[in-house]
XYZ file of C-alpha atoms in Angstrom:
57
model
C 0.186 0.028 -0.550
C 1.440 3.295 -1.394
C 2.168 6.309 1.792
C -0.302 8.638 0.088
C -3.360 6.331 1.047
C -2.347 5.916 4.356
C -1.739 9.881 5.073
C -4.496 10.601 2.820
C -6.880 8.853 4.934
C -4.734 10.231 8.250
C -6.077 13.806 6.668
C -9.223 12.729 5.614
C -10.039 11.460 9.892
C -8.710 14.530 10.582
C -10.695 16.585 8.210
C -13.496 15.236 9.270
C -13.205 15.687 13.371
C -12.437 19.335 12.344
C -15.243 19.854 10.224
C -17.281 18.411 13.104
C -15.996 20.600 16.391
C -17.346 23.520 13.982
C -20.335 22.310 13.418
C -20.613 21.208 17.019
C -18.885 24.732 18.144
C -21.147 27.079 15.114
C -17.604 27.992 13.858
C -18.117 28.522 10.034
C -13.895 29.277 9.286
C -13.345 25.521 11.813
C -16.234 24.052 9.867
C -14.859 24.809 6.375
C -11.101 23.860 7.121
C -11.993 20.511 7.752
C -14.609 20.430 4.791
C -11.138 21.473 3.126
C -8.241 19.211 4.735
C -11.062 16.156 4.070
C -11.108 16.868 0.565
C -7.082 16.979 -0.188
C -7.298 13.751 1.788
C -9.633 11.968 -0.407
C -7.577 14.028 -3.610
C -4.651 12.065 -1.760
C -5.675 8.663 -1.250
C -6.807 8.451 -5.235
C -2.852 9.475 -5.795
C -2.214 6.754 -3.785
C -4.192 4.553 -5.230
C -3.078 5.293 -8.768
C 0.595 4.044 -7.803
C -0.921 1.401 -5.670
C -2.449 0.113 -9.597
C 1.374 1.340 -12.100
C 2.778 -0.504 -9.262
C 1.245 -3.119 -9.787
C 1.136 -4.331 -13.218
């Protein structure tokens, strides 16, 4: 498994936590940061998936 996939999953989890904390506290900025971090983690995870697929060839 490519390290980008692992790091992407970690970033997604951090983003979800920030987003939830922002919703609970009513902090729109924190919620937006969490959404952005979560999206970045998804992209990084996808990049890792492509790398894994290319290694498998």
